[in-house]
CSV table of C-alpha atoms in Angstrom, one decimal:
chain,number,residue,atom,x,y,z
C,20,MET,CA,-95.6,69.0,135.8
C,21,LYS,CA,-96.9,66.8,138.4
C,22,PRO,CA,-100.1,68.8,140.2
C,23,GLN,CA,-101.2,66.3,142.6
C,24,ILE,CA,-98.1,64.0,143.1
C,25,MET,CA,-95.3,65.4,145.7
C,26,ASN,CA,-92.1,64.4,143.8
C,27,MET,CA,-89.6,66.2,145.7
C,28,ASN,CA,-87.0,65.8,143.5
C,29,GLU,CA,-88.8,67.7,140.3
C,30,PRO,CA,-90.8,71.1,140.3
C,31,PHE,CA,-94.4,70.9,140.2
C,32,VAL,CA,-97.5,73.1,140.2
C,33,SER,CA,-100.2,72.6,142.7
C,34,LYS,CA,-103.4,74.8,143.8
C,35,ASN,CA,-103.8,72.2,146.9
C,36,ILE,CA,-100.3,73.4,149.1
C,37,VAL,CA,-101.9,76.5,150.4
C,38,PRO,CA,-105.7,76.8,151.3
C,39,HIS,CA,-107.1,80.2,150.2
C,40,TRP,CA,-105.5,82.4,152.2
C,41,PRO,CA,-107.3,85.7,152.8
C,42,ALA,CA,-104.1,87.3,151.3
C,43,PHE,CA,-105.4,86.3,148.2
C,44,ASP,CA,-108.8,88.5,148.5
C,45,LYS,CA,-107.0,91.2,150.5
C,46,TRP,CA,-103.3,91.9,149.2
C,47,ASN,CA,-102.7,94.6,146.6
C,48,ILE,CA,-100.6,97.8,146.3
C,49,ASP,CA,-102.7,99.9,148.1
C,50,TYR,CA,-103.5,96.9,151.1
C,51,PHE,CA,-99.8,97.2,152.1
C,52,ALA,CA,-99.4,101.0,151.5
C,53,GLN,CA,-102.2,101.8,153.7
C,54,HIS,CA,-101.0,99.4,156.4
C,55,PHE,CA,-97.5,98.8,156.2
C,56,GLY,CA,-96.2,101.8,154.4
C,57,HIS,CA,-94.1,102.9,157.4
C,58,VAL,CA,-92.4,99.4,157.6
C,59,GLN,CA,-88.7,99.1,156.7
C,60,THR,CA,-88.5,96.6,154.0
C,61,GLY,CA,-85.8,94.8,152.2
C,62,ASN,CA,-85.7,95.8,148.4
C,63,ILE,CA,-83.5,95.1,145.3
C,64,PRO,CA,-82.7,98.1,143.0
C,65,VAL,CA,-84.1,97.2,139.4
C,66,VAL,CA,-82.0,98.6,136.6
C,67,ASN,CA,-83.4,98.1,132.8
C,68,GLY,CA,-85.9,95.7,134.2
C,69,ALA,CA,-83.8,93.2,135.7
C,70,CYS,CA,-82.9,92.9,139.5
C,71,ASP,CA,-79.4,94.5,139.8
C,72,PHE,CA,-77.4,91.5,140.7
C,73,ASN,CA,-73.4,91.3,140.0
C,74,THR,CA,-70.3,89.4,140.8
C,75,THR,CA,-68.5,92.4,142.2
C,76,THR,CA,-70.9,93.5,144.6
C,77,GLY,CA,-72.9,90.5,145.2
C,78,SER,CA,-76.4,90.8,146.7
C,79,ARG,CA,-77.6,92.8,149.2
C,80,LEU,CA,-81.3,94.3,150.4
C,81,ALA,CA,-81.6,98.0,150.7
C,82,TYR,CA,-83.8,98.6,153.6
C,83,GLN,CA,-86.1,101.7,153.1
C,84,THR,CA,-89.9,102.2,153.8
C,85,LEU,CA,-92.0,100.1,151.8
C,86,GLN,CA,-94.1,103.1,150.9
C,87,GLN,CA,-90.8,104.3,149.1
C,88,ALA,CA,-90.9,101.0,147.2
C,89,LEU,CA,-94.6,101.1,146.4
C,90,ASP,CA,-93.9,104.4,144.8
C,91,TYR,CA,-91.7,103.1,142.5
C,92,ILE,CA,-93.6,99.9,141.8
C,93,SER,CA,-97.0,101.6,141.1
C,94,THR,CA,-95.4,103.9,138.3
C,95,GLY,CA,-94.4,100.7,136.7
C,96,ASN,CA,-90.8,102.1,135.5
C,97,VAL,CA,-88.8,99.1,135.5
C,98,ALA,CA,-85.8,101.3,133.9
C,99,ASN,CA,-84.6,102.6,137.3
C,100,GLY,CA,-86.8,101.1,140.2
C,101,VAL,CA,-86.9,98.7,143.3
C,102,ALA,CA,-88.4,95.3,144.0
C,103,VAL,CA,-89.5,94.2,147.2
C,104,ALA,CA,-87.8,91.0,148.3
C,105,THR,CA,-88.1,91.0,152.0
C,106,PRO,CA,-88.0,88.6,154.9
C,107,ALA,CA,-91.5,88.6,156.1
C,108,ASP,CA,-90.4,89.1,159.8
C,109,VAL,CA,-90.3,92.6,159.3
C,110,PHE,CA,-93.8,93.0,159.2
C,111,PRO,CA,-96.1,92.7,162.2
C,112,ASP,CA,-97.0,89.1,163.3
C,113,SER,CA,-100.7,90.0,162.3
C,114,LEU,CA,-99.8,90.1,159.0
C,115,LYS,CA,-99.3,85.9,159.1
C,116,ALA,CA,-102.7,85.7,159.6
C,117,ASP,CA,-103.3,86.7,155.8
C,118,TYR,CA,-101.1,83.6,154.8
C,119,PRO,CA,-100.9,80.6,157.5
C,120,ILE,CA,-98.0,78.3,156.9
C,121,PRO,CA,-99.1,75.4,154.8
C,122,ASP,CA,-99.8,72.1,156.8
C,123,ILE,CA,-97.3,70.1,155.0
C,124,LEU,CA,-94.3,72.7,156.1
C,125,LYS,CA,-95.4,72.5,159.9
C,126,ASN,CA,-92.8,69.8,160.8
C,127,LYS,CA,-90.3,70.8,158.6
C,128,HIS,CA,-87.0,72.2,159.6
C,129,TYR,CA,-85.8,76.1,159.4
C,130,VAL,CA,-89.0,77.2,157.6
C,131,ARG,CA,-88.6,81.1,156.3
C,132,ASP,CA,-90.8,82.9,154.5
C,133,ARG,CA,-90.1,86.1,152.3
C,134,ILE,CA,-92.6,88.5,150.2
C,135,PHE,CA,-92.0,89.9,146.7
C,136,ILE,CA,-93.8,92.6,145.3
C,137,GLY,CA,-92.8,94.0,142.0
C,138,ALA,CA,-93.9,96.0,138.8
C,139,LYS,CA,-94.8,94.3,135.3
C,140,ASP,CA,-91.7,93.2,133.6
C,141,THR,CA,-89.3,93.1,136.7
C,142,VAL,CA,-86.8,90.3,135.8
C,143,THR,CA,-84.9,87.7,138.7
C,144,SER,CA,-82.0,86.2,136.7
C,145,LEU,CA,-81.6,83.0,136.4
C,146,HIS,CA,-80.1,81.4,139.8
C,147,GLN,CA,-80.3,78.1,142.1
C,148,ASP,CA,-80.8,78.1,145.9
C,149,LEU,CA,-79.9,75.7,148.7
C,150,PHE,CA,-83.5,75.7,150.0
C,151,HIS,CA,-86.5,73.8,149.2
C,152,ASN,CA,-89.1,76.3,147.9
C,153,PHE,CA,-92.6,76.8,147.8
C,154,TYR,CA,-93.4,79.6,145.7
C,155,THR,CA,-96.9,81.0,145.8
C,156,MET,CA,-98.7,83.7,143.8
C,157,VAL,CA,-100.8,86.0,145.9
C,158,LYS,CA,-101.4,88.7,142.8
C,159,GLY,CA,-100.6,88.7,139.3
C,160,THR,CA,-98.8,86.2,136.7
C,161,LYS,CA,-94.9,85.6,136.7
C,162,ARG,CA,-93.3,83.3,133.6
C,163,ILE,CA,-90.8,81.2,135.4
C,164,THR,CA,-88.2,79.2,133.4
C,165,LEU,CA,-86.6,76.4,135.1
C,166,TYR,CA,-83.7,74.5,134.3
C,167,ALA,CA,-82.1,71.1,136.0
C,168,PRO,CA,-79.2,71.3,138.5
C,169,TYR,CA,-76.8,70.3,135.9
C,170,ALA,CA,-78.1,71.9,133.2
C,171,PRO,CA,-75.3,74.0,131.0
C,172,VAL,CA,-76.0,77.2,132.0
C,173,TYR,CA,-72.6,78.4,132.8
C,174,PRO,CA,-72.6,79.4,136.5
C,175,ASN,CA,-70.8,82.2,137.8
C,176,SER,CA,-67.4,81.2,139.5
C,177,ARG,CA,-67.6,79.7,142.8
C,178,PHE,CA,-65.3,82.3,144.0
C,179,SER,CA,-67.6,85.1,142.9
C,180,LYS,CA,-69.9,87.0,145.0
C,181,LEU,CA,-72.7,85.3,143.1
C,182,PRO,CA,-71.8,81.8,142.8
C,183,ASN,CA,-75.7,80.8,142.5
C,184,HIS,CA,-76.1,82.9,139.2
C,185,ALA,CA,-75.9,81.7,135.7
C,186,GLN,CA,-74.0,83.7,133.5
C,187,VAL,CA,-76.9,83.1,130.5
C,188,ASP,CA,-80.1,85.2,130.0
C,189,PRO,CA,-82.5,82.5,128.7
C,190,GLU,CA,-84.6,85.1,127.1
C,191,LYS,CA,-81.7,86.4,125.0
C,192,PRO,CA,-79.3,83.4,124.6
C,193,ASP,CA,-76.0,83.9,123.3
C,194,TYR,CA,-74.9,80.7,121.9
C,195,LYS,CA,-71.7,82.2,120.3
C,196,GLN,CA,-70.8,82.9,123.9
C,197,PHE,CA,-72.4,79.8,125.4
C,198,PRO,CA,-72.7,77.0,122.9
C,199,ASN,CA,-73.7,74.3,125.1
C,200,PHE,CA,-76.8,76.1,126.4
C,201,LYS,CA,-78.7,74.8,123.0
C,202,HIS,CA,-78.5,71.5,125.0
C,203,ALA,CA,-80.4,72.9,128.2
C,204,HIS,CA,-83.7,71.8,128.4
C,205,PRO,CA,-86.4,74.5,129.9
C,206,ILE,CA,-89.5,74.0,131.6
C,207,VAL,CA,-91.6,77.1,131.5
C,208,ILE,CA,-94.6,77.7,133.2
C,209,GLU,CA,-96.9,80.8,133.8
C,210,LEU,CA,-97.7,80.7,137.5
C,211,LYS,CA,-101.0,82.4,138.2
C,212,ALA,CA,-102.6,83.9,141.6
C,213,GLY,CA,-103.6,80.9,143.8
C,214,GLU,CA,-101.0,78.4,142.2
C,215,THR,CA,-98.0,77.3,144.1
C,216,LEU,CA,-94.8,76.0,142.6
C,217,PHE,CA,-92.1,73.7,144.2
C,218,ILE,CA,-88.9,74.3,143.2
C,219,PRO,CA,-86.2,71.8,144.5
C,220,PRO,CA,-82.9,72.6,146.0
C,221,PHE,CA,-80.1,73.6,142.9
C,222,TRP,CA,-82.8,73.8,140.4
C,223,TRP,CA,-82.3,77.1,138.3
C,224,HIS,CA,-84.7,79.2,137.8
C,225,HIS,CA,-85.3,82.6,136.3
C,226,LEU,CA,-88.6,84.7,136.7
C,227,ARG,CA,-90.4,87.8,134.9
C,228,ASN,CA,-93.6,89.3,135.9
C,229,LEU,CA,-95.8,89.5,133.5
C,230,GLU,CA,-98.0,91.5,135.5
C,231,GLU,CA,-97.7,93.9,138.8
C,232,SER,CA,-97.2,91.0,140.9
C,233,ILE,CA,-97.3,89.8,144.9
C,234,ALA,CA,-95.6,86.4,145.7
C,235,VAL,CA,-94.7,84.7,148.7
C,236,SER,CA,-91.9,82.0,149.4
C,237,PHE,CA,-91.7,79.4,151.9
C,238,TRP,CA,-88.2,78.1,152.0
C,239,TRP,CA,-87.3,75.2,154.3
C,240,ALA,CA,-84.2,72.8,154.4
C,241,GLN,CA,-84.3,69.0,155.1
C,242,GLY,CA,-81.7,66.0,154.7
C,243,TRP,CA,-78.1,66.9,153.9
C,244,THR,CA,-78.7,70.3,153.0
C,245,LEU,CA,-79.6,71.1,156.6
C,246,PRO,CA,-75.9,72.2,157.5
C,247,LEU,CA,-75.4,74.0,154.1
C,248,VAL,CA,-78.5,75.9,154.6
C,249,TRP,CA,-77.5,77.0,158.4
C,250,LEU,CA,-74.2,78.1,157.2
C,251,ALA,CA,-75.7,79.7,154.1
C,252,ALA,CA,-78.4,81.7,156.7
C,253,GLN,CA,-75.4,82.7,158.9
C,254,TYR,CA,-73.7,84.4,156.2
C,255,LYS,CA,-76.9,86.2,154.8
C,256,LYS,CA,-77.7,87.3,158.3
C,257,ARG,CA,-74.1,88.9,158.9
C,258,ARG,CA,-74.5,90.8,155.4
C,259,GLY,CA,-78.2,92.1,156.0
C,260,ILE,CA,-79.3,89.9,152.8
């Protein structure tokens, strides 16, 4: 990891990407319930601890009040619950004062922010994105496992509903079914509150909440990824993702 040098081709962790946001002091489950419980947020079902993605249905956010989602999350039940993974623009503009956009992104193209709230032990399966991503922990800790874009993680078919997801579970690898995964080289970090992880486009990443957690992603596009990101955004907008 490279905490200070901005190498935009490799992941790194930094405490300097974002200033000391007011969110670090203010945000918790009670804060969101008290101020934004009525807001319709985009959430993902959690089944047996994992966000429920599959190649048949694809990924689609279910919109319900934030209070409904927080009621699940606050119980800590990940057998059958939800995780908040909502576009930040569902919240009133006043919330943005809690997490001002990093200076480094002010001239970037197509910046989008998303807020994640989840119970301890919630897992997001191994996947990759088109965007550059600054992923900032506000509360809690996550274990994030990364692999280079061409690592042998057995991606789903590019014609499936989830072409950006891998078939391998890095926490329980099946080397009989996926033998080449033995040659994959993971980068494993524990991202703590106040730290930002940079994830370059197409880097595979798997996330597990080690505590009840709140995080913010800033995604943006640049260079040759711009037209791809625009097309993907139009597709997601139509599907309500």
